[in-house]
Tab-separated table of C-alpha atoms and ligand atoms in Angstrom:
chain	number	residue	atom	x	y	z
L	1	UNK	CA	0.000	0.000	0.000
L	2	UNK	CA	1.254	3.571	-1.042
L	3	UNK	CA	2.087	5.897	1.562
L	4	UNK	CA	-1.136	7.855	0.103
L	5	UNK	CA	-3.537	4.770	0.091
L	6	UNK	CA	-2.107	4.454	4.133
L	7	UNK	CA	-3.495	8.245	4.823
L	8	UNK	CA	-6.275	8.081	3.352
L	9	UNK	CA	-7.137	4.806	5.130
L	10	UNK	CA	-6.234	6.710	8.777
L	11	UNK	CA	-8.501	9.277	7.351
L	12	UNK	CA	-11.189	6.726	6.741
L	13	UNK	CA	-10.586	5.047	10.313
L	14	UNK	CA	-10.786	8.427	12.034
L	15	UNK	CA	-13.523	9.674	10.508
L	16	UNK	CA	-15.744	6.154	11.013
L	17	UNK	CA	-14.801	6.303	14.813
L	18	UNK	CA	-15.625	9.763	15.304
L	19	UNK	CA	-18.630	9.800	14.252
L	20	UNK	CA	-18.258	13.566	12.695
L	21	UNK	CA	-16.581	14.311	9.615
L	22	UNK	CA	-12.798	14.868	9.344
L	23	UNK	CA	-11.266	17.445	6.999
L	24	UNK	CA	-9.792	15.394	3.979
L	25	UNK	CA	-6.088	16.366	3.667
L	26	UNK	CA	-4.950	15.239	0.271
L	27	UNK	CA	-1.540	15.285	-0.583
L	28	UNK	CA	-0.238	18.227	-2.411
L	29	UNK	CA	1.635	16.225	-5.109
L	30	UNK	CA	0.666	12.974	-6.427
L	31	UNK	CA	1.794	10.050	-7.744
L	32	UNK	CA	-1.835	8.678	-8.866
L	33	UNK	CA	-2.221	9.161	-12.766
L	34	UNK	CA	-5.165	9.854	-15.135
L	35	UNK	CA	-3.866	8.679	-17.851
L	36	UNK	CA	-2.552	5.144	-15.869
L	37	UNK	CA	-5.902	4.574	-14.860
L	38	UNK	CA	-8.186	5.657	-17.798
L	39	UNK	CA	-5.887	4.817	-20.485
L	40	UNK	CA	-7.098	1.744	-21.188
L	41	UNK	CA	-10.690	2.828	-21.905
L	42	UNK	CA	-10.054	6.344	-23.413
L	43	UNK	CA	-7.164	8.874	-24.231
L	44	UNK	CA	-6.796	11.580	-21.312
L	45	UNK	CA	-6.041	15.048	-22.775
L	46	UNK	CA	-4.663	18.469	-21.500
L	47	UNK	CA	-4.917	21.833	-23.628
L	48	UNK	CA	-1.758	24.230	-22.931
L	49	UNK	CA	-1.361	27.839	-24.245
L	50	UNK	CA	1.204	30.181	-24.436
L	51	UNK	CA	4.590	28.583	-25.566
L	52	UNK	CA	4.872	25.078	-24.629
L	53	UNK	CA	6.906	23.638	-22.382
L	54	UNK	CA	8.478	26.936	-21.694
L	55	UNK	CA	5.762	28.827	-20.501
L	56	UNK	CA	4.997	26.081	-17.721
L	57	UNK	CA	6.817	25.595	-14.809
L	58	UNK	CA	9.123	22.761	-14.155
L	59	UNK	CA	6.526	21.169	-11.407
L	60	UNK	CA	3.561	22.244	-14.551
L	61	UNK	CA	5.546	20.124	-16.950
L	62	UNK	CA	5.808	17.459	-14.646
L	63	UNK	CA	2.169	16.877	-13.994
L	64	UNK	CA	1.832	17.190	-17.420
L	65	UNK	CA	3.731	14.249	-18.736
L	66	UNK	CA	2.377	12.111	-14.931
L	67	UNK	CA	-1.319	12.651	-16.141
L	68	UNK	CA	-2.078	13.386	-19.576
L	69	UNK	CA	-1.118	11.399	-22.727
L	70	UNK	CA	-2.339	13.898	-25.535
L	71	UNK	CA	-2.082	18.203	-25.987
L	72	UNK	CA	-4.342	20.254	-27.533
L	73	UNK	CA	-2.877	23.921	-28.187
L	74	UNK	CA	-5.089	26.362	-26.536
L	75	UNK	CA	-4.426	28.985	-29.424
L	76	UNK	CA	-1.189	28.469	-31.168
L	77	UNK	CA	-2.700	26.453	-34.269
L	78	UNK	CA	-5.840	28.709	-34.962
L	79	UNK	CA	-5.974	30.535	-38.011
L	80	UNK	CA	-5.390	33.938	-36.690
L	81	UNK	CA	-2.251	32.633	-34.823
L	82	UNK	CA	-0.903	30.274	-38.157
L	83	UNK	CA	-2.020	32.932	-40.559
L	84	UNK	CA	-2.134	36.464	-39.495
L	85	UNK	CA	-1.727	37.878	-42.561
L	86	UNK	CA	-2.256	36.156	-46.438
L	87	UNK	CA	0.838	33.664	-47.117
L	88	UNK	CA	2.611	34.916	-43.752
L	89	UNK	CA	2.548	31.380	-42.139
L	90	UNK	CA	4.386	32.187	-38.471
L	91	UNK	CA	4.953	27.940	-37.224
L	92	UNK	CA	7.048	28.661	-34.218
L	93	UNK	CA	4.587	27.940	-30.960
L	94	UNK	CA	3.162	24.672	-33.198
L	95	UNK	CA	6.491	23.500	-33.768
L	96	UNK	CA	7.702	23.977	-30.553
L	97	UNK	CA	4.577	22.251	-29.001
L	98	UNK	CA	4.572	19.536	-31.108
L	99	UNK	CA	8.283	18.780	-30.572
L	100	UNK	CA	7.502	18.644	-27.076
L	101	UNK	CA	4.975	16.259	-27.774
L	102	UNK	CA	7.429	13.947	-29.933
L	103	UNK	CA	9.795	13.960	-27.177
L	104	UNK	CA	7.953	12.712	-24.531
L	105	UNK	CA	5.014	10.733	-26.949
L	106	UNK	CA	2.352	12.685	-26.620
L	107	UNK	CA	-0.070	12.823	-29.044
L	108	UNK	CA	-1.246	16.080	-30.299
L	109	UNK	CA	-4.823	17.368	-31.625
L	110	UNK	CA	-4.543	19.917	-34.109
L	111	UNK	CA	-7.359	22.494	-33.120
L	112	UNK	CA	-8.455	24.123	-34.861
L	113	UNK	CA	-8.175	24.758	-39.152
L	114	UNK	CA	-11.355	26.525	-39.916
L	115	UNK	CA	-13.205	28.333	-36.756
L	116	UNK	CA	-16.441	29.303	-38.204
L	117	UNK	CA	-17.231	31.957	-37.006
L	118	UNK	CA	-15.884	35.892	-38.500
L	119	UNK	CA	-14.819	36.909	-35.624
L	120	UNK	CA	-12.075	34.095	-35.109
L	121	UNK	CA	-10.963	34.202	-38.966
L	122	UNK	CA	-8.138	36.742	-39.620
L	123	UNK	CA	-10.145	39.540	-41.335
L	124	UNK	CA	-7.998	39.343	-44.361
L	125	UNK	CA	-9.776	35.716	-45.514
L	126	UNK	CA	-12.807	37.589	-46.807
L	127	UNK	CA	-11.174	41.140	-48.348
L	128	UNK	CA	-10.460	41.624	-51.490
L	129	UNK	CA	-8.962	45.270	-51.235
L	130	UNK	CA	-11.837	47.095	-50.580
L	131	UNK	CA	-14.181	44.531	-51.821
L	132	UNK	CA	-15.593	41.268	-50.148
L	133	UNK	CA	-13.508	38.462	-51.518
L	134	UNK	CA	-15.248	36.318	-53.824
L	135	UNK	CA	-16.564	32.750	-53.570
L	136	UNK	CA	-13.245	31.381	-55.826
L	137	UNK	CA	-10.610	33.410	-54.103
L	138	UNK	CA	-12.240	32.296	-50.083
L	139	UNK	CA	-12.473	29.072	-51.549
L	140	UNK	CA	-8.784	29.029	-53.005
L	141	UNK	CA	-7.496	30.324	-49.518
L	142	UNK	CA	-9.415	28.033	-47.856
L	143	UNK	CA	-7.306	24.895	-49.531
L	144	UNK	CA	-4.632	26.553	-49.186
L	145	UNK	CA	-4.516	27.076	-45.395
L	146	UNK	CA	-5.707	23.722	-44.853
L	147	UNK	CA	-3.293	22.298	-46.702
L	148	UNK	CA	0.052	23.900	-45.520
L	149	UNK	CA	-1.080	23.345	-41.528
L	150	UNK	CA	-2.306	19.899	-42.162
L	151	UNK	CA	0.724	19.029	-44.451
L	152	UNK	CA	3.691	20.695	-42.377
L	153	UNK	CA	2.286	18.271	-39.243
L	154	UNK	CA	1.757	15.338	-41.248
L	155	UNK	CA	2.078	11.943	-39.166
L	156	UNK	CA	3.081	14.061	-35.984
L	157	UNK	CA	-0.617	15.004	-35.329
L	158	UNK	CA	-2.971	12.458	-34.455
L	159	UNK	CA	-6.166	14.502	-34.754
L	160	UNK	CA	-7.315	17.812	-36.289
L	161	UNK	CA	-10.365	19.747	-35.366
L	162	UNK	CA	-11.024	20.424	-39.058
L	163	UNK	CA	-14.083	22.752	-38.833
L	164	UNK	CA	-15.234	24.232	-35.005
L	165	UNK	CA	-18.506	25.814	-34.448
L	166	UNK	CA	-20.330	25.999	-37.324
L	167	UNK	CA	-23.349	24.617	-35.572
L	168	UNK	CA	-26.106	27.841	-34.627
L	169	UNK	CA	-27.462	28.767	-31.543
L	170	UNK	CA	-30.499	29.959	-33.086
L	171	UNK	CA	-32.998	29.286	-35.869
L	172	UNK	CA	-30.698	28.197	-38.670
L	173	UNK	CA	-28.787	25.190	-38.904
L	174	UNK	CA	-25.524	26.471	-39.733
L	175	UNK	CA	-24.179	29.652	-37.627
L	176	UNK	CA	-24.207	32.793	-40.177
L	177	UNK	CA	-21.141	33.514	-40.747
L	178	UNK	CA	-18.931	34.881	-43.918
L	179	UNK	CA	-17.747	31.386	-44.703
L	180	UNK	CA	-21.379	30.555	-44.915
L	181	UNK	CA	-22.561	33.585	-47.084
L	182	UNK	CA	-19.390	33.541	-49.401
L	183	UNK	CA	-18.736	30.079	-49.889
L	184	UNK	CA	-21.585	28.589	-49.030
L	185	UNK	CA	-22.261	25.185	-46.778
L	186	UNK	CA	-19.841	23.801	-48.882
L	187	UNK	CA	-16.989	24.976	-47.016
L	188	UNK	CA	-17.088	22.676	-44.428
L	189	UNK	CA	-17.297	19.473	-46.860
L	190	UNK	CA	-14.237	21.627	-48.607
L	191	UNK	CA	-12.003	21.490	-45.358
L	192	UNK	CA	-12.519	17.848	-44.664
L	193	UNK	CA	-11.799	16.713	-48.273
L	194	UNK	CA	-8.278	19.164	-48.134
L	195	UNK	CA	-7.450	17.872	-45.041
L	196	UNK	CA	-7.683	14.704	-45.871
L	197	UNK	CA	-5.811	14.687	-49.100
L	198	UNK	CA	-2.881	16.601	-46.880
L	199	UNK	CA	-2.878	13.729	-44.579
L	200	UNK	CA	-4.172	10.253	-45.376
L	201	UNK	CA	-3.898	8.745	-42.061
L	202	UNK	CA	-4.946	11.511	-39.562
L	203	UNK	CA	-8.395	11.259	-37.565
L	204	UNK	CA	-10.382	13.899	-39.019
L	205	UNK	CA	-12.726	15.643	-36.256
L	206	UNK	CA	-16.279	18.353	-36.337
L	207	UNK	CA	-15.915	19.835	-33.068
L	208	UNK	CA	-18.839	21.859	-31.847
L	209	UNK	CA	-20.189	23.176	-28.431
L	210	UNK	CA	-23.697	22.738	-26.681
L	211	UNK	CA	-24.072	19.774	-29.286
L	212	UNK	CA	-25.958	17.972	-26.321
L	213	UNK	CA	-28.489	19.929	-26.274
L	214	UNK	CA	-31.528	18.432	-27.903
L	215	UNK	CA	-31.801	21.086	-30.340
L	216	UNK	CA	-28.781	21.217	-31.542
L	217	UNK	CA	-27.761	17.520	-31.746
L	218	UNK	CA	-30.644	17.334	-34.254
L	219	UNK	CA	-28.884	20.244	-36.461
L	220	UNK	CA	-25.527	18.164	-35.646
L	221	UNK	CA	-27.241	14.835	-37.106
L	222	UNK	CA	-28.570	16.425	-39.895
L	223	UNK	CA	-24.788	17.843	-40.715
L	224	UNK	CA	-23.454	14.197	-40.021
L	225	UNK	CA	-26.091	13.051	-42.486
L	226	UNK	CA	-25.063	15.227	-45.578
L	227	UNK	CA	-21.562	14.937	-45.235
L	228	UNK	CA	-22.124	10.944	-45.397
L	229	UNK	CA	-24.117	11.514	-48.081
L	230	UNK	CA	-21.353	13.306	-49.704
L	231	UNK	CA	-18.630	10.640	-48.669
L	232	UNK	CA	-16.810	13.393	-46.576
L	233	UNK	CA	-14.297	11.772	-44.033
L	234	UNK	CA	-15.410	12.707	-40.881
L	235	UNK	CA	-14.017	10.679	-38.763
L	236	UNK	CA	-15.154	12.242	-34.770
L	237	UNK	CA	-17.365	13.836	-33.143
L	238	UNK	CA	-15.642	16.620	-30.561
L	239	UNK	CA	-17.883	18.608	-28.094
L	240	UNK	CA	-16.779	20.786	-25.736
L	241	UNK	CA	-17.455	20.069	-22.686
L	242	UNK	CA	-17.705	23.703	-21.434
L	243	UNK	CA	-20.361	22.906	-19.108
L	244	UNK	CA	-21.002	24.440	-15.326
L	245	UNK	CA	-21.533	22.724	-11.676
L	246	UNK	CA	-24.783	21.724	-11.084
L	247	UNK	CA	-26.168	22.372	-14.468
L	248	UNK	CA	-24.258	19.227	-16.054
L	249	UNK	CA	-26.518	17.846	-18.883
L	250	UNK	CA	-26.180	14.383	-18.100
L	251	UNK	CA	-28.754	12.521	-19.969
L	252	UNK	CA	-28.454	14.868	-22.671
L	253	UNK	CA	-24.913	13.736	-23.113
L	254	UNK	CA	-25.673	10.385	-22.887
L	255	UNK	CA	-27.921	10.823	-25.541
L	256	UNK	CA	-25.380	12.355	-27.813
L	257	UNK	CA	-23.084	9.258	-27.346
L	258	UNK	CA	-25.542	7.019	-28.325
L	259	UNK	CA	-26.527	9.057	-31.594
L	260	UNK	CA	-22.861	9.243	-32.040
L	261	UNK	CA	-22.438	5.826	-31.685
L	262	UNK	CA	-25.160	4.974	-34.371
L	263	UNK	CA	-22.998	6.493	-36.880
L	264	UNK	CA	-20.128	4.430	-36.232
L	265	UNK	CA	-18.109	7.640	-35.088
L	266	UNK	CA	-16.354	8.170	-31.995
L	267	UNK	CA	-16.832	11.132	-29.412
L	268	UNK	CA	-14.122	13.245	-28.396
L	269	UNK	CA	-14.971	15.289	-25.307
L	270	UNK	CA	-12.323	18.158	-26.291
L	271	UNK	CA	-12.606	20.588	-23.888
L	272	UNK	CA	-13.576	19.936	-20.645
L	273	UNK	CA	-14.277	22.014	-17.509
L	274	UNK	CA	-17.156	22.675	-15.156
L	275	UNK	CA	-17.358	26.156	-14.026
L	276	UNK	CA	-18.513	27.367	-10.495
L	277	UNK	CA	-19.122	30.439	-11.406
L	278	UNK	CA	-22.898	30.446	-13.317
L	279	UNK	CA	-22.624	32.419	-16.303
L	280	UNK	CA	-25.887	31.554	-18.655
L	281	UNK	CA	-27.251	34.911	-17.628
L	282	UNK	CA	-24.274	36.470	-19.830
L	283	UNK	CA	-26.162	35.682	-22.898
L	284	UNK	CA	-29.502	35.843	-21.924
L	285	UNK	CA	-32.244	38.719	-22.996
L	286	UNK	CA	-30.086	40.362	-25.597
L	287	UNK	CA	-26.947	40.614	-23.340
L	288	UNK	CA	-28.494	43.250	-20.924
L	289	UNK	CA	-26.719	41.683	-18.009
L	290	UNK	CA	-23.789	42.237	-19.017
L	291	UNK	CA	-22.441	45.389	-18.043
L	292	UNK	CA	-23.524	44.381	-14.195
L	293	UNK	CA	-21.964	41.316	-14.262
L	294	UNK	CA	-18.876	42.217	-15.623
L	295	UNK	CA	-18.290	43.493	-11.823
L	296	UNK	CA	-18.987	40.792	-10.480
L	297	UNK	CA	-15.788	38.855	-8.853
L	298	UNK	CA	-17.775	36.301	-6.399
L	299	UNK	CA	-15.088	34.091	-5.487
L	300	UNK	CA	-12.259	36.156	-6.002
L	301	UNK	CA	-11.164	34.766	-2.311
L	302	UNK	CA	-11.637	31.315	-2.499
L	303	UNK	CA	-13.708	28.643	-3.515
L	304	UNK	CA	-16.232	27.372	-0.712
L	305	UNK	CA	-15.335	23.646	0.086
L	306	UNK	CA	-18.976	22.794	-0.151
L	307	UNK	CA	-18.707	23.846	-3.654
L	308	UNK	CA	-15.683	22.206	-4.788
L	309	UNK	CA	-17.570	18.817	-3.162
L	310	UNK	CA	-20.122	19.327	-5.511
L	311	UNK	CA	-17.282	19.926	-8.302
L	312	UNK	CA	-16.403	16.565	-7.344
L	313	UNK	CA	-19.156	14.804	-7.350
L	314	UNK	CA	-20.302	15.553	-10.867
L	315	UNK	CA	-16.661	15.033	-11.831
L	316	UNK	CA	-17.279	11.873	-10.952
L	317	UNK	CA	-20.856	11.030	-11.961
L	318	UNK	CA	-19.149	12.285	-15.570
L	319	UNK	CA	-16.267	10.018	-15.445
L	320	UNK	CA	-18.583	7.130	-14.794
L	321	UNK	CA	-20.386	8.036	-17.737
L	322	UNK	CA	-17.949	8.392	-20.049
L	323	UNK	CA	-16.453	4.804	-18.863
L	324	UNK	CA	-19.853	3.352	-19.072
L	325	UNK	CA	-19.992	4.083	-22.945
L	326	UNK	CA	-15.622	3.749	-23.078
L	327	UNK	CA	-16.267	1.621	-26.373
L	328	UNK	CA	-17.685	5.038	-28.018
L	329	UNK	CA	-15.808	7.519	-26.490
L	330	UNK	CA	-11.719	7.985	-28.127
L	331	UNK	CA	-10.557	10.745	-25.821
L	332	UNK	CA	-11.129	13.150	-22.667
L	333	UNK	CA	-9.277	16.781	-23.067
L	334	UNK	CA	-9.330	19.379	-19.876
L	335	UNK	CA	-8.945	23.113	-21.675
L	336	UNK	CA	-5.429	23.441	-19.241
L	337	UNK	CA	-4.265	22.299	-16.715
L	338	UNK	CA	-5.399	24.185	-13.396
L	339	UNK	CA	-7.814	26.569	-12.123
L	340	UNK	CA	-5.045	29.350	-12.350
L	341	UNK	CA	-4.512	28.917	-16.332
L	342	UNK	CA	-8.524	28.347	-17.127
L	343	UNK	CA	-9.452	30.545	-19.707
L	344	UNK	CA	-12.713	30.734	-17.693
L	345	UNK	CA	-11.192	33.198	-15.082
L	346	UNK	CA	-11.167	35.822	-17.957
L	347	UNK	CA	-14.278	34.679	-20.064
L	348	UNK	CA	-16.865	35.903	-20.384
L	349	UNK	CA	-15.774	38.423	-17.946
L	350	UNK	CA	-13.179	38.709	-15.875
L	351	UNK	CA	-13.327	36.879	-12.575
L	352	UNK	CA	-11.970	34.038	-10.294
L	353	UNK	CA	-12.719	30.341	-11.257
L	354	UNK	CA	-12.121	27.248	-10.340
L	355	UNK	CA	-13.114	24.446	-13.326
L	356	UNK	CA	-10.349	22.240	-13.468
L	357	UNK	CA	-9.220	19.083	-11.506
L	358	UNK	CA	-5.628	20.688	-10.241
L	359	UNK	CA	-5.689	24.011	-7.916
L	360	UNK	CA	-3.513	26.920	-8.925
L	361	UNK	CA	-1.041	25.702	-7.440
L	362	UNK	CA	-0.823	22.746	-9.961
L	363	UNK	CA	-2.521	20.165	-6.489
L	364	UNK	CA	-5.105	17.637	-6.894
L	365	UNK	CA	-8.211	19.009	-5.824
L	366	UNK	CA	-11.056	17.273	-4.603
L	367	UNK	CA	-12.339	16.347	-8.052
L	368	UNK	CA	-9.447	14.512	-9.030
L	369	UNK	CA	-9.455	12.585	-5.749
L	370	UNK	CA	-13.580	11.982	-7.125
L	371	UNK	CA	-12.114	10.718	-10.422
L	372	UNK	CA	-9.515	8.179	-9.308
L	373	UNK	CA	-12.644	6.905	-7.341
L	374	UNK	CA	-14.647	5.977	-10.139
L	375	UNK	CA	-14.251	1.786	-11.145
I	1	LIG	C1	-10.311	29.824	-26.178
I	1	LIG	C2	-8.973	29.914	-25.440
I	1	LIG	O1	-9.036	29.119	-24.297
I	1	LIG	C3	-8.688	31.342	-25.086
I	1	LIG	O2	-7.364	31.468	-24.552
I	1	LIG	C4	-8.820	32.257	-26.307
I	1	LIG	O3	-8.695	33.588	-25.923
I	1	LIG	C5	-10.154	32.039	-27.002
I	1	LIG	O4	-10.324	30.669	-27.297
I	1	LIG	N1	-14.068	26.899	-27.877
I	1	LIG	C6	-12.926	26.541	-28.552
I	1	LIG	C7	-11.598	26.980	-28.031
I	1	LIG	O5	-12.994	25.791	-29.525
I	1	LIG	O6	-10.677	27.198	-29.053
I	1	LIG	C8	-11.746	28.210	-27.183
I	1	LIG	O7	-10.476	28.503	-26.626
I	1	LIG	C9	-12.797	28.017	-26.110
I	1	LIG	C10	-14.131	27.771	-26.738
């Protein structure tokens, strides 16, 4: 028995004698592993920003390579990041991640070529001077994006997020966007099919958010449905996983797995965190809440440890979910590694939160305790 496993029987001891309930003390480091105990059923993921490894500290990049077996870059392989400006492709933070990657065998999911939405594509994609670009010349630049990211990381990236929320929130199937109204639908069958002629081998992935939802799974089946009916290679499903404590949509992701699984494809939960903070009221009537909760800092001194009990509990009731259906599910990403590098504590406003499964000081929290529970 571990040295860990000894505690945390004491703990157990003390607390059944007592009678009243002990304050867990978890170890601050770890030697318990994510990746050693789900690995078998599904891939366990980590998204880092900035420049990787250097940007993370020596006891980061440790925890790292302990827990996680694949890296998603937070930012460094979108469009606006590869691209900035027509034909100026700037590869340094990709290359540097995924050499990182190669040295200690991680695998890497490319996220993301075509973000469908205009205010994520580099502005340039749709000018033409002063004129909108036409349908040819988005088209053409289209290809050829897709082509020199997918080709440069050829058999060093296992996955790509080919096309990322072009899935609407409202009445329309498809978000409106520019690549909609310039090129058409067709731009997402376009991606896939230049993807995969830049890489035969590499798992070709729709990644959406809210795709749970009933609404919008049947808009994401539909899409599913014409691109097999167009023999487009879609290979995964990806959603998000953004979701919030106490307002986790379990059944409705169950359901999604199963539809999923009718097709044949695998689900990739890409970018998982659950958020204490409630935030729906951001976007609701028009975005008139806005401006008052944009001061709004709740837990800027702490997070209650009622709260992060909760945290755990639906971390849990997730991971037994997702190991429940471990034949349809190919991999589980966290967007970063701990609470202090969530990009939640800046959107949609900035505040303090706590989403992730490591504390900001890179310790287990009670979650991951929650998660190394689950059989
Ligand atoms: C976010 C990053 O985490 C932020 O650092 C960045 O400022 C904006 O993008 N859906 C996605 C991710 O597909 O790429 C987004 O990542 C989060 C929502």
């Amino acid at each position: 028995m571990t040295i860990y496993a000894r505690i945390r029987l004491l703990l157990l001891v003390a607390f059944l004698s007592s009678g009243t309930s002990v304050a867990q003390e978890p170890p601050a480091q770890t030697s318990s592993s994510l990746k050693a105990k789900f690995g078998a059923r599904f891939t366990v993921g980590v998204a880092l920003g900035g420049r990787v490894p250097d940007d993370y500290s020596a006891a980061e990049q440790k925890l790292i390579l302990q827990q996680f077996g694949s890296v998603t870059p937070e930012n460094c392989m979108k469009m606006t990041e590869l691209q900035p400006r027509e034909g100026e492709f700037r590869f340094e933070r990709a290359d540097a991640l995924v050499a990182f990657a190669q040295r200690h065998r991680l695998q890497v999911v490319g996220h993301t070529l075509i973000w469908a939405k205009d205010e994520r594509t580099p502005a340039w994609v749709f000018r033409d001077g002063e004129k909108l670009a036409s349908r040819e010349l988005v088209l053409e630049r289209l290809r050829t994006h897709v082509r020199t990211v997918v080709s440069r990381f050829r058999g060093r990236v296992h996955s790509w997020d080919v096309v990322n929320e072009a899935l609407d929130d409202g009445e329309t199937d498809l978000r409106p966007s520019r690549w909609l109204s310039i090129v058409g639908p067709e731009f997402i069958a376009e991606a896939f099919a230049c993807a995969r002629d830049a890489d035969p081998d590499v798992l070709l992935v729709y990644n959406d958010y809210n795709v749970e939802q009933p609404r919008k799974r049947e808009k994401l089946m539909r899409l599913i449905r014409e691109l097999r009916a167009k023999n487009v290679p879609l290979g995964a499903i990806g959603i998000q996983g953004h979701w919030e404590v106490d307002r986790v949509p379990f059944r409705d992701i169950e359901a999604l797995i199963g539809a999923t699984k009718e097709f044949g494809l695998k689900m990739m939960v890409s970018e998982l965190d659950l958020g204490v903070v409630p935030r729906g009221r951001w976007w609701a009537d028009g975005g008139k809440h806005r401006a008052e909760m944009a001061k709004t800092d709740p837990l800027s001194g702490g997070c209650p440890p009622e709260l992060l009990q909760r945290q755990a509990s639906q971390y849990a009731e997730l991971f037994r979910l997702f190991t429940a259906h471990s034949n349809a599910i190919g991999r589980v990403t966290f967007w970063n590694l701990h609470d202090g590098r969530s990009w939640l504590n800046t959107f949609p406003w900035k505040h303090a939160e706590y989403p992730l499964l490591f504390d900001r000081s890179a310790a287990p929290k009670p979650a991951f305790w929650a998660v190394m529970e689950v059989k």
